[in-house]
Coordinates of C-alpha atoms in Angstrom, one line a residue:
X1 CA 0.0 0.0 0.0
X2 CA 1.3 3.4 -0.6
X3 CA 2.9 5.7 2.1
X4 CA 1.9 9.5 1.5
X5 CA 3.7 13.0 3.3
X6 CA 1.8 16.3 3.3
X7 CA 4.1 19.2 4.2
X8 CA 2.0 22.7 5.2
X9 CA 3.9 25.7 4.8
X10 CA 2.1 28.1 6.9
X11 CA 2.3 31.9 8.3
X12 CA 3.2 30.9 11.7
X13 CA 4.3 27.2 11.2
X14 CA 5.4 24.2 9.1
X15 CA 3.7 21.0 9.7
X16 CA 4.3 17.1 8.6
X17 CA 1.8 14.2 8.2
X18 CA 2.7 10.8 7.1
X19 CA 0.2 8.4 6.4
X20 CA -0.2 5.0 5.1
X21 CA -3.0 3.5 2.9
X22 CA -4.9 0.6 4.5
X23 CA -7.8 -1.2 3.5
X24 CA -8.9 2.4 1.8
X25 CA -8.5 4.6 4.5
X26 CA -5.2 6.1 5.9
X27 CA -3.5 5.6 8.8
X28 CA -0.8 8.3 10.4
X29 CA 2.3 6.9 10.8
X30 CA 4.1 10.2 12.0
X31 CA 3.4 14.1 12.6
X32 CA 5.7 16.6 13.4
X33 CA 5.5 20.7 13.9
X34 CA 7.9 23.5 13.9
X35 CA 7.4 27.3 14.6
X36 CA 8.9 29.2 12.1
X37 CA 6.8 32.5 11.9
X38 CA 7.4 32.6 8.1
X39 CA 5.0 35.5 7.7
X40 CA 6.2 37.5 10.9
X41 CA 8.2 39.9 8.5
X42 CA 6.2 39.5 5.3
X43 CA 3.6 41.3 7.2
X44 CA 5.6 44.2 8.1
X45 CA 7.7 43.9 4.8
X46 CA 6.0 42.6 1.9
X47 CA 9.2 40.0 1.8
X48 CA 9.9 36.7 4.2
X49 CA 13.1 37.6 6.0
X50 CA 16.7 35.1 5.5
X51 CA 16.1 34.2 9.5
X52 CA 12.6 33.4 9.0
X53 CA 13.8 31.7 5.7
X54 CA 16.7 29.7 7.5
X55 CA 14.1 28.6 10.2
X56 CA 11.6 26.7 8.2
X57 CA 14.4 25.5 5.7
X58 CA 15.6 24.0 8.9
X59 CA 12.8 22.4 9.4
X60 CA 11.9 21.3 6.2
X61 CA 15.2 19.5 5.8
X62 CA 14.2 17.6 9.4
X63 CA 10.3 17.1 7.5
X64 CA 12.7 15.5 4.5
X65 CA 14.6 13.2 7.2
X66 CA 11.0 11.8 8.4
X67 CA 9.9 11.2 4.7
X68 CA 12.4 8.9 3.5
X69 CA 12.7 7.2 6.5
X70 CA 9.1 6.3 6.2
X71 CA 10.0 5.5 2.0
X72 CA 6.5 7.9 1.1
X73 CA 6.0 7.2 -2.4
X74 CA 4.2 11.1 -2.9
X75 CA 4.9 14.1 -1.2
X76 CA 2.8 17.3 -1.8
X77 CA 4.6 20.6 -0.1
X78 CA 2.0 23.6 0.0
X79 CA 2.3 26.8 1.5
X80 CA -0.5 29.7 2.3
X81 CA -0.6 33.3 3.3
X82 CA 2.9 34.0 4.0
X83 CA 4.0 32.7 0.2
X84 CA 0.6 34.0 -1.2
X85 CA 2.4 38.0 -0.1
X86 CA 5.9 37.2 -0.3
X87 CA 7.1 39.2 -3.1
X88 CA 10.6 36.9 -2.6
X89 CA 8.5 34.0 -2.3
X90 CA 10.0 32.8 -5.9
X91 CA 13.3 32.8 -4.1
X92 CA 12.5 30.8 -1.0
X93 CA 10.8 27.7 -3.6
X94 CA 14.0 27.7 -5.2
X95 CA 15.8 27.1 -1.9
X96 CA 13.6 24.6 -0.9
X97 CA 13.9 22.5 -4.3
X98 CA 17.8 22.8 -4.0
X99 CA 17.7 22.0 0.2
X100 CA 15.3 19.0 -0.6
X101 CA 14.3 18.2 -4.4
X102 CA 10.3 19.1 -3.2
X103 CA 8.3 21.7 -5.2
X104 CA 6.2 24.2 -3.4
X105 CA 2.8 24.4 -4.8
X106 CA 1.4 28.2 -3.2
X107 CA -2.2 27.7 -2.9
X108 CA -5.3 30.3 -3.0
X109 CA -7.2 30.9 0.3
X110 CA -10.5 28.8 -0.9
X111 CA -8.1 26.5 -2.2
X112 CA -6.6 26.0 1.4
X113 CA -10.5 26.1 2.7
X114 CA -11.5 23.4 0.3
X115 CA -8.7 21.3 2.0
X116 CA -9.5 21.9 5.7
X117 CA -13.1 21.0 4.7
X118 CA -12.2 17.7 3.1
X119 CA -9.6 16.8 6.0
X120 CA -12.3 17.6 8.6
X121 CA -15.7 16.3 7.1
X122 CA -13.6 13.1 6.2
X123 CA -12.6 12.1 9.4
X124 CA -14.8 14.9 11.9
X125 CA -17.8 12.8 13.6
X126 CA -20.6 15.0 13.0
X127 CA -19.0 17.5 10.4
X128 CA -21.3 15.2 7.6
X129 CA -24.0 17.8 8.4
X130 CA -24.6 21.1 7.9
X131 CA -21.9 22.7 10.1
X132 CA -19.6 25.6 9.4
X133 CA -15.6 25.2 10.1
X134 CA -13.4 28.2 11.1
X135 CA -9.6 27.7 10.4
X136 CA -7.7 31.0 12.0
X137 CA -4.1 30.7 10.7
X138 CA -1.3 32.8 10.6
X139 CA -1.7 34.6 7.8
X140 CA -5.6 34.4 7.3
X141 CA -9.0 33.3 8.0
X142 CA -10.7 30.4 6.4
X143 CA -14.8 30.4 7.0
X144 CA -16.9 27.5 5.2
X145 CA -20.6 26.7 5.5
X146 CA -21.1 22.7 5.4
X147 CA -24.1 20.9 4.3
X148 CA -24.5 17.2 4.1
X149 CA -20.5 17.3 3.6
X150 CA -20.5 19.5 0.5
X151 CA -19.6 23.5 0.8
X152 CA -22.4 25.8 0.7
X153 CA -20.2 28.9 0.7
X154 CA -16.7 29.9 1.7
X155 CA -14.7 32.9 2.7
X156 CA -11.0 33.3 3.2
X157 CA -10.2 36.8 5.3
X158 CA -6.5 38.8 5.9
X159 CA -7.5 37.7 9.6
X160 CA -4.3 36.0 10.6
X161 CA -3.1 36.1 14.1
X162 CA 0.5 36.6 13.3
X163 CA -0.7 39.2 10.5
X164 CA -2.4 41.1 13.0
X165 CA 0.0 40.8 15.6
X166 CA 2.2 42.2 13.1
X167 CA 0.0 45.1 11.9
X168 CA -2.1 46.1 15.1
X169 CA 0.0 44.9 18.1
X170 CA 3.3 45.8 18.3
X171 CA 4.0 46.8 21.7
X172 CA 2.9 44.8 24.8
X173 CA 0.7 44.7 26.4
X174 CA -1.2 46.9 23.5
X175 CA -2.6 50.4 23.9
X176 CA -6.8 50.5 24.2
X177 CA -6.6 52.7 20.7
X178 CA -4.3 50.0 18.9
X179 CA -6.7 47.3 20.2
X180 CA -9.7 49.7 18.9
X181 CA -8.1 49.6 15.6
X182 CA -8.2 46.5 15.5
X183 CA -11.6 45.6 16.5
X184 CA -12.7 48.1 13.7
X185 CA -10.8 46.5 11.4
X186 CA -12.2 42.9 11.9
X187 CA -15.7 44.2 12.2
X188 CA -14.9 45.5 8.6
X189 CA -13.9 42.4 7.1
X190 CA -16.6 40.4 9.1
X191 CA -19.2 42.5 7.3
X192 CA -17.6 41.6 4.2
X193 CA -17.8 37.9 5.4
X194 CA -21.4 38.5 5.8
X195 CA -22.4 39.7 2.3
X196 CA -20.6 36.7 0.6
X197 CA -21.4 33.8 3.0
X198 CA -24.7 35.5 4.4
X199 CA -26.0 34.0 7.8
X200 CA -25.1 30.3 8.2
X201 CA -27.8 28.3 10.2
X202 CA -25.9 25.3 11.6
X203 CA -25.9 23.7 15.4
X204 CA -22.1 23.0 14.9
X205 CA -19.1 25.0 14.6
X206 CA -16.0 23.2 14.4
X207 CA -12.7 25.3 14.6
X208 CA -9.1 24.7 13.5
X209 CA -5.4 25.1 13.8
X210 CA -3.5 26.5 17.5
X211 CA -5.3 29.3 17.7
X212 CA -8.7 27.4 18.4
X213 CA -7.1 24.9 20.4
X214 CA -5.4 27.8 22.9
X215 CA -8.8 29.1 23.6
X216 CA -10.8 26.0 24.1
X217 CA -8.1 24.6 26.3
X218 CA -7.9 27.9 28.3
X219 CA -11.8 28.4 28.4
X220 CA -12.4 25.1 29.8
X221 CA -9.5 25.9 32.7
X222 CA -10.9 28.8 33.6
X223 CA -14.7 27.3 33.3
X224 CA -13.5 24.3 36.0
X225 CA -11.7 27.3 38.0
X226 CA -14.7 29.3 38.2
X227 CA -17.1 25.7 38.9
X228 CA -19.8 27.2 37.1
X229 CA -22.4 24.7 36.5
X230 CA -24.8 24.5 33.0
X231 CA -27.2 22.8 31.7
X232 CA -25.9 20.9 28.9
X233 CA -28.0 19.7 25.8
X234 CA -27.5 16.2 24.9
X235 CA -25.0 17.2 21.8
X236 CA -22.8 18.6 23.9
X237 CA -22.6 15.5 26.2
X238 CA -21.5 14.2 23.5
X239 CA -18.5 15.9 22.4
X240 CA -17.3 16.0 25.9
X241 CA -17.5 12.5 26.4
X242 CA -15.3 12.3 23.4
X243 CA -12.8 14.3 24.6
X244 CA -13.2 17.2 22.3
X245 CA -12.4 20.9 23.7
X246 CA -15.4 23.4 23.5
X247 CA -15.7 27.2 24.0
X248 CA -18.8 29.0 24.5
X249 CA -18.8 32.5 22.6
X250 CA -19.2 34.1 26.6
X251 CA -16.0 32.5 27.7
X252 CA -14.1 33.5 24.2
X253 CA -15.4 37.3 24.8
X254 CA -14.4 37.6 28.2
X255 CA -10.7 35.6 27.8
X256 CA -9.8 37.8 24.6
X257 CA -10.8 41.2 26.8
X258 CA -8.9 39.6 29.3
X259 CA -5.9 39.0 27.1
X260 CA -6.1 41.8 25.4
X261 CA -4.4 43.6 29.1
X262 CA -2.0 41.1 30.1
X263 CA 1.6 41.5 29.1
X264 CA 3.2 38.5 27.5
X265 CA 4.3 36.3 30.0
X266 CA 1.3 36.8 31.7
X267 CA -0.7 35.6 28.6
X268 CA 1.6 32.4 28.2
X269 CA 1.1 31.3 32.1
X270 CA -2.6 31.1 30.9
X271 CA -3.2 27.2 30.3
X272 CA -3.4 25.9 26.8
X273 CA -1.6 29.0 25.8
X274 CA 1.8 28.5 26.5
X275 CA 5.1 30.9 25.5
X276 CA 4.8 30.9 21.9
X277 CA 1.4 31.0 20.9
X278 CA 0.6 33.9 23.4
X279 CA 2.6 36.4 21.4
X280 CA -0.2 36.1 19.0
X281 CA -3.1 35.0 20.7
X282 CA -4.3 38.6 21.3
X283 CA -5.6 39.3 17.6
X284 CA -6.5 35.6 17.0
X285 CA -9.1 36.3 20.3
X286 CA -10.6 39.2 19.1
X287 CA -11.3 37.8 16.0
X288 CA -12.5 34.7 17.3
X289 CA -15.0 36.8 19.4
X290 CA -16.0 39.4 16.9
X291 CA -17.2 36.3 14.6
X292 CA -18.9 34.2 16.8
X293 CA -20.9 37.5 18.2
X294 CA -21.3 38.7 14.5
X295 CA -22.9 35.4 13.0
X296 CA -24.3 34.5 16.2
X297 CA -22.8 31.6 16.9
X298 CA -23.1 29.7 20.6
X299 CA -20.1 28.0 20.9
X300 CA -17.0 26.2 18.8
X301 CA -15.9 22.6 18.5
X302 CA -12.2 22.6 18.6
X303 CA -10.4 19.9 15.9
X304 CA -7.4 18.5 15.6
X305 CA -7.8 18.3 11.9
X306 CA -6.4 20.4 9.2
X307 CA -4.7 21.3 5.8
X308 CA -2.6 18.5 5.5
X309 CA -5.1 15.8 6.7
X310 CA -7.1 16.8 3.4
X311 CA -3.8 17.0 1.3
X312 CA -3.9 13.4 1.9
X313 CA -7.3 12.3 1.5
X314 CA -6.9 14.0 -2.1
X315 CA -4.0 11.8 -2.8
X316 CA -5.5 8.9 -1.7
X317 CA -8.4 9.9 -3.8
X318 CA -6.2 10.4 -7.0
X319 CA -4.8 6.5 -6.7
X320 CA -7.7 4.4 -5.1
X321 CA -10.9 4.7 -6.5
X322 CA -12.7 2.8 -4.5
X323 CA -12.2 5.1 -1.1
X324 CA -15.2 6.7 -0.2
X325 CA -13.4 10.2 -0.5
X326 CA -13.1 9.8 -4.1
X327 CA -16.0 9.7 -4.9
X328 CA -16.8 13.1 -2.9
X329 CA -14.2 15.0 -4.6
X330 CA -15.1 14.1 -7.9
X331 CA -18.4 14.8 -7.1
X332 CA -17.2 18.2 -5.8
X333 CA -15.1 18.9 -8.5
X334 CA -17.9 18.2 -11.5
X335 CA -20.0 20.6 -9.0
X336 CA -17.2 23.3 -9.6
X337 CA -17.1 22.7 -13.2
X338 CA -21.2 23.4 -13.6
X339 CA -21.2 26.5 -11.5
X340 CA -18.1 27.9 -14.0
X341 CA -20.4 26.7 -17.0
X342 CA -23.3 28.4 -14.9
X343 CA -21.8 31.7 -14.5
X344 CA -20.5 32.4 -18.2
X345 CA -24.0 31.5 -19.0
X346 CA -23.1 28.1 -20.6
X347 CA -26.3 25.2 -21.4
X348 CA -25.8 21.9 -19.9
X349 CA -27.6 20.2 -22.8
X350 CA -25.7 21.9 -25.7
X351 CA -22.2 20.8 -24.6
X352 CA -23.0 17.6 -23.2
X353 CA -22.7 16.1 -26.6
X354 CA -19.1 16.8 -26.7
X355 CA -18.6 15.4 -23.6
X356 CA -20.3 12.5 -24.7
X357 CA -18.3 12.0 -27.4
X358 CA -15.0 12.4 -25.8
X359 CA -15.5 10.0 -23.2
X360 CA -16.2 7.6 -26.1
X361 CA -13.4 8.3 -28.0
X362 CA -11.1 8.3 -24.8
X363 CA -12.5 4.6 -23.7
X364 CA -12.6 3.3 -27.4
X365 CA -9.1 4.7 -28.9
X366 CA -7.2 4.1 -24.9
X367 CA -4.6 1.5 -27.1
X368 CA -4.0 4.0 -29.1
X369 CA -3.8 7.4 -27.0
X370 CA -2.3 5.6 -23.8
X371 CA -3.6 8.2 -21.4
X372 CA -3.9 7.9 -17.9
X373 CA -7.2 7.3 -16.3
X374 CA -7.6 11.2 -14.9
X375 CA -8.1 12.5 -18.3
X376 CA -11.1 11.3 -18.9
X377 CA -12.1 13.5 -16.2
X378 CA -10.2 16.8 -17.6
X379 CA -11.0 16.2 -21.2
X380 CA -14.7 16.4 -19.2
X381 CA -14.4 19.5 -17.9
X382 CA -12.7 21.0 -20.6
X383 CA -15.5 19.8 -23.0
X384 CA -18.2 21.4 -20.8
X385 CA -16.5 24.7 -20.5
X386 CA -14.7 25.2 -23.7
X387 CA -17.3 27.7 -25.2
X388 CA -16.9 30.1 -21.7
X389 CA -14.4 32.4 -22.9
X390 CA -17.6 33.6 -25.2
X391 CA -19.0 35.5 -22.2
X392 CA -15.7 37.8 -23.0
X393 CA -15.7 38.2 -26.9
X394 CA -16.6 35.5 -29.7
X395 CA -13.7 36.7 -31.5
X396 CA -10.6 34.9 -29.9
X397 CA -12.5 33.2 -27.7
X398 CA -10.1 30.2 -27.1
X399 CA -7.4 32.4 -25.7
X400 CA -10.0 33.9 -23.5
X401 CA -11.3 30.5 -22.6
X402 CA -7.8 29.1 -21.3
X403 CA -7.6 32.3 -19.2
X404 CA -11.1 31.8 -17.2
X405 CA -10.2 28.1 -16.0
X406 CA -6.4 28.9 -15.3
X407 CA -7.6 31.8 -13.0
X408 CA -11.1 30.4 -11.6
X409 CA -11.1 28.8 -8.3
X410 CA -12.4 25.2 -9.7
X411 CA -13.4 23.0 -6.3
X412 CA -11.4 19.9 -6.4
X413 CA -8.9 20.9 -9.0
X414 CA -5.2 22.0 -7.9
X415 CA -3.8 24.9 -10.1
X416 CA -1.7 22.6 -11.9
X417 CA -4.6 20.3 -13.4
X418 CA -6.6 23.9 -14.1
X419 CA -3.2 24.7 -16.1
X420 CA -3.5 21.3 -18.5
X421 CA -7.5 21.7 -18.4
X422 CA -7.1 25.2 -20.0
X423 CA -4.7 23.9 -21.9
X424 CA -6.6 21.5 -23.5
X425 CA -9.7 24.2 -23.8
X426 CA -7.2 26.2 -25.7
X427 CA -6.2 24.9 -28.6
X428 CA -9.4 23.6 -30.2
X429 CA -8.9 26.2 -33.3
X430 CA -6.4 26.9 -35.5
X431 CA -3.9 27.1 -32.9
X432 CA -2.0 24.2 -32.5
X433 CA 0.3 23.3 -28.8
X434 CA 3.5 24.3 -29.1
X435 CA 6.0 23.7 -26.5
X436 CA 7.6 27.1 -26.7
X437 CA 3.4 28.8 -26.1
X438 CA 3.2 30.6 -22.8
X439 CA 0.1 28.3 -22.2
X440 CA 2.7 25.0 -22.4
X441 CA 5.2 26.7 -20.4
X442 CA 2.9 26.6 -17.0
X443 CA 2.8 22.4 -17.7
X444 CA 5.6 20.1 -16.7
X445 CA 7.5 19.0 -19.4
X446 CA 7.2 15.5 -19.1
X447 CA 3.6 15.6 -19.5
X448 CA 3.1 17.7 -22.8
X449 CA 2.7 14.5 -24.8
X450 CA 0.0 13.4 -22.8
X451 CA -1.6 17.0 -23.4
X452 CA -1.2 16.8 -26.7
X453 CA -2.8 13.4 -27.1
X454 CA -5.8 14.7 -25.0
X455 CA -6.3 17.8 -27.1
X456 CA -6.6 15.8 -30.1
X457 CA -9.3 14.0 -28.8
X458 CA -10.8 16.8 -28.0
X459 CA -10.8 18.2 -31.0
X460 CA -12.4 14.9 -32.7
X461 CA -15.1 15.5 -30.1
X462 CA -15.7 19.1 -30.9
X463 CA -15.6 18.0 -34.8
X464 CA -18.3 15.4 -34.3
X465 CA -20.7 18.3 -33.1
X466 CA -21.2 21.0 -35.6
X467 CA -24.5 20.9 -35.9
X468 CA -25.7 21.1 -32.2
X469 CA -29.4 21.3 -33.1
X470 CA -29.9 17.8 -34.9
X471 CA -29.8 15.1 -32.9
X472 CA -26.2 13.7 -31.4
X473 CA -24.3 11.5 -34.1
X474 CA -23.7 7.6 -33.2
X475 CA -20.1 6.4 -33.7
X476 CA -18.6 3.3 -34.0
X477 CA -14.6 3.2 -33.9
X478 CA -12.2 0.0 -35.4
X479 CA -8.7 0.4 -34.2
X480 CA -5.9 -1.3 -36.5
X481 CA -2.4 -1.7 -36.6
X482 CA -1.7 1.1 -38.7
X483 CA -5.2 2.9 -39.2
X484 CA -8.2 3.8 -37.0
X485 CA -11.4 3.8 -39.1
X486 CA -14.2 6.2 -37.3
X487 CA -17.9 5.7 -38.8
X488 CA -20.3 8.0 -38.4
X489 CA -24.2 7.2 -37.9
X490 CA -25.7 10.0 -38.6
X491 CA -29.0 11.9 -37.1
X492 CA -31.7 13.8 -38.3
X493 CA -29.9 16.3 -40.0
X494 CA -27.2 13.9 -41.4
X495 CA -23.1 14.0 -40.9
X496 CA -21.8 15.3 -43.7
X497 CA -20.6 18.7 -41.7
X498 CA -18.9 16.7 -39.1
X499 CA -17.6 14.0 -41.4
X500 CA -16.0 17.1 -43.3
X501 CA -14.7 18.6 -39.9
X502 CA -13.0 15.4 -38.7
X503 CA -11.4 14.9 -42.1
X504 CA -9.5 17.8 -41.4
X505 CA -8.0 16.7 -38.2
X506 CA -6.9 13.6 -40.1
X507 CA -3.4 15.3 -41.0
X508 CA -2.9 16.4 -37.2
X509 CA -4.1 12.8 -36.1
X510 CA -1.3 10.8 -38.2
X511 CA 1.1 13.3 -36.8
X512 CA 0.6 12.7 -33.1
X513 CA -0.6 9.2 -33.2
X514 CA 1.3 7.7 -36.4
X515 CA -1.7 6.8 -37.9
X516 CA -4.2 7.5 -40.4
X517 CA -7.7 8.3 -39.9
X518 CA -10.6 7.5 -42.1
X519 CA -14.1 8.8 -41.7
X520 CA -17.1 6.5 -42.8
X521 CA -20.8 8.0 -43.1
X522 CA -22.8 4.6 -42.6

């Protein structure tokens, strides 16, 4: 079974999670966690300082120790905020490939909040429905509404605790106007918050990440301190007879006011809070409190899940198809890929033929193409939204096509597959790929053959459907040796258009698959 290592590169730490694939679920074989504070001066200075640099390139190399002793046969390294602001960021992913041979792959905040939300609804009891999930990082603010373990909406907000240590709090402890400040300043992007996600109705809030776990840990010290006494529903019996750390949105508002006057190591002889995290706590209180009193929630779940646990139940996803997370994400992702057509304003029912027909062509010419399985699913989604650069300007409307899916946030798709899924929207005119195109340039070398082979297809498909108001054309598909014969049954309004069209592809067809094509109207 395969051994998988998610790295997360965050604001204020670096973590490690090594798991193992058994019996199609994973199993954690080792965890580590460093405190780096790579966004401490990227906050202050746009750029990540060579301290801050040398720190988590420390640990990383410690993180690379761990992963070949455990032989994982995939590693995916991510980083957030921090990398997100850095404008040396380029610089620091070069030291890392030369310091340990991994890529960094700098994700978007809903990208990072579509990972939390598959880590935590895939192994959360109770996060299966409808629930929201607040991860407060270092560098930002990830807020999801859940429902029946599918996102509903999702916000990511510059509401980092080390950000706004950084920005608001730099003397200890903090003036009343600097803490002011920064209450205005998180009631500002909480309204924001409000108009995109609106007013979440759910009975569960499950947070994230240190800064949640600081504050449930110290709430429930100072609750036993205080031996106040409450009636508890039956859900909450619940959690606590799990184990799980709670804080009620009283106890949050009166710690973070509390906090808010102590001087450091006042803050870290708090419980649960410790040295460290209490030079940061502060902001990651007040926003804690602000959004639980804005959106009116009761209290907060604390979870030990994160980033990286979802980092690995998409890689298990990717290689076994029979766990029960793949079949969420591709769910998820074919949702992402109908709200895209939705909002350039493309039918379901007029592209559907081409996805029809490049499905077929991709199971019936596989000898010849010798694609890998996940294809199938971009030549998909690049049939259904290869008409969406339209909404922009018929005229060019391929270029302007590869430019929507490279830069839309797609759920379930990493900006790499977006890259060869815009790719392969791209060059269905006159255009033809060219390894030298600035489109190639964002794919990997090594898989430009593969690209090419899968726009081909597409184009056969997009050839097969001129004439989108007669019904879809039947084909049937004999592979030999030397020649592939493609017949064409045709529909109402016959096939002589699409017959014509994928005559013309015959040329490009013997060229990439050293074959030649003939087209049969039967």
């Amino acid at each position: 079974m395969p051994t998988f290592a998610a790295v997360d590169i965050g604001s204020n730490s670096c973590r490690l999670k090594i798991a193992s694939v058994q019996m199609h679920r994973l199993k954690t074989l080792h965890e580590d966690r460093e405190v780096t504070r790579l966004g401490e001066s990227v906050f202050q200075t746009g750029a990540i300082s060579p301290e801050a640099m040398a720190a988590t390139i420390r640990a990383l190399k410690r993180f690379h120790k761990a992963v070949q002793l455990h032989v994982a046969d995939k590693v995916r390294v991510v980083a957030t905020s921090a990398m997100r602001d850095a404008r040396n960021a380029g610089a620091f992913t070069e030291w890392v490939r030369s310091a340990t041979g991994w890529d960094v792959e700098v994700i978007s905040g809903l990208e990072e909040g579509r990972l939390i939300h598959l880590g935590v609804v895939t192994h959360e009891v109770g996060a299966r429905g409808r629930c929201v999930l607040i991860d407060l990082g270092g560098g930002s603010c990830e807020m999801t509404y859940s429902d029946g373990g599918r996102i509903k909406a999702m916000v990511s907000l510059p509401l980092g605790a080390v950000r706004l240590q950084q920005e608001f709090l730099m003397t200890d402890p903090p003036p009343r106007e600097d803490v002011a400040r920064l209450k205005q300043y998180i009631d500002r992007e909480l309204k924001k918050a409000a108009r995109k996600i609106g007013t979440p109705r759910a009975a569960l809030v499950i947070a994230t990440s240190g800064t949640a776990a600081a504050l449930a840990e110290a709430s429930s010290t100072v609750r036993k301190k205080a031996g106040t006494k409450e009636k508890k529903s039956l859900a909450k019996r619940r959690v606590e007879h799990l184990g799980a750390l709670t804080a009620d949105a009283h106890e949050v508002r009166v710690l973070a006011d509390r906090l808010a006057k102590m001087r450091d190591e006042q803050r870290a002889a708090v419980p649960g809070i410790g040295p460290r995290r209490s030079e940061i706590i502060v902001g990651g209180a007040l926003v804690y409190s602000h959004l639980m009193e804005r959106f009116g929630f009761k209290s907060f779940r604390y979870s030990e899940l994160g980033l990286r646990d979802g980092m690995l139940a998409q890689m298990l996803s990717d290689v076994d198809l029979r766990a029960s997370v793949h079949q969420k994400i591709e769910s998820e992702r074919w949702a992402g890929v109908l709200e895209v057509c939705r909002r350039y304003g493309i039918e379901q029912r007029q592209v559907e033929p081409v996805r029809q027909h490049v499905v077929d062509l991709f199971k019936t010419l596989a000898p010849v193409h010798g694609l890998p399985e996940e294809y199938r699913l971009w030549l998909e989604a690049a049939a259904m939204m290869e008409d969406v650069g339209k909404f922009m300007n018929h005229q060019g409307h391929h270029r302007h096509t590869q430019y929507i899916i490279a830069n839309s946030e797609i759920f379930g798709f990493s900006p790499a597959q977006r890259a060869i899924v815009s790719a392969l929207a791209r060059y269905l005119g006159k255009t033809r790929p060219d390894a030298m195109d600035r489109v190639m340039r964002t794919i990997p070398i090594e898989e430009h053959t593969n690209v090419i082979r899968a726009i081909l297809l597409l184009r056969l498909a997009v050839a097969l459907n001129q004439d989108r108001a007669s019904a879809i054309l039947r084909i049937r598909i004999h592979v030999y040796p030397k020649r592939v014969v493609l017949e064409l049954v045709p529909g109402r309004g016959g096939a002589e258009l699409e017959a014509w069209s994928v005559k013309k592809e015959a040329s490009y067809f013997r060229e990439v698959f050293r074959r030649e094509l003939f087209v049969e109207v039967v």
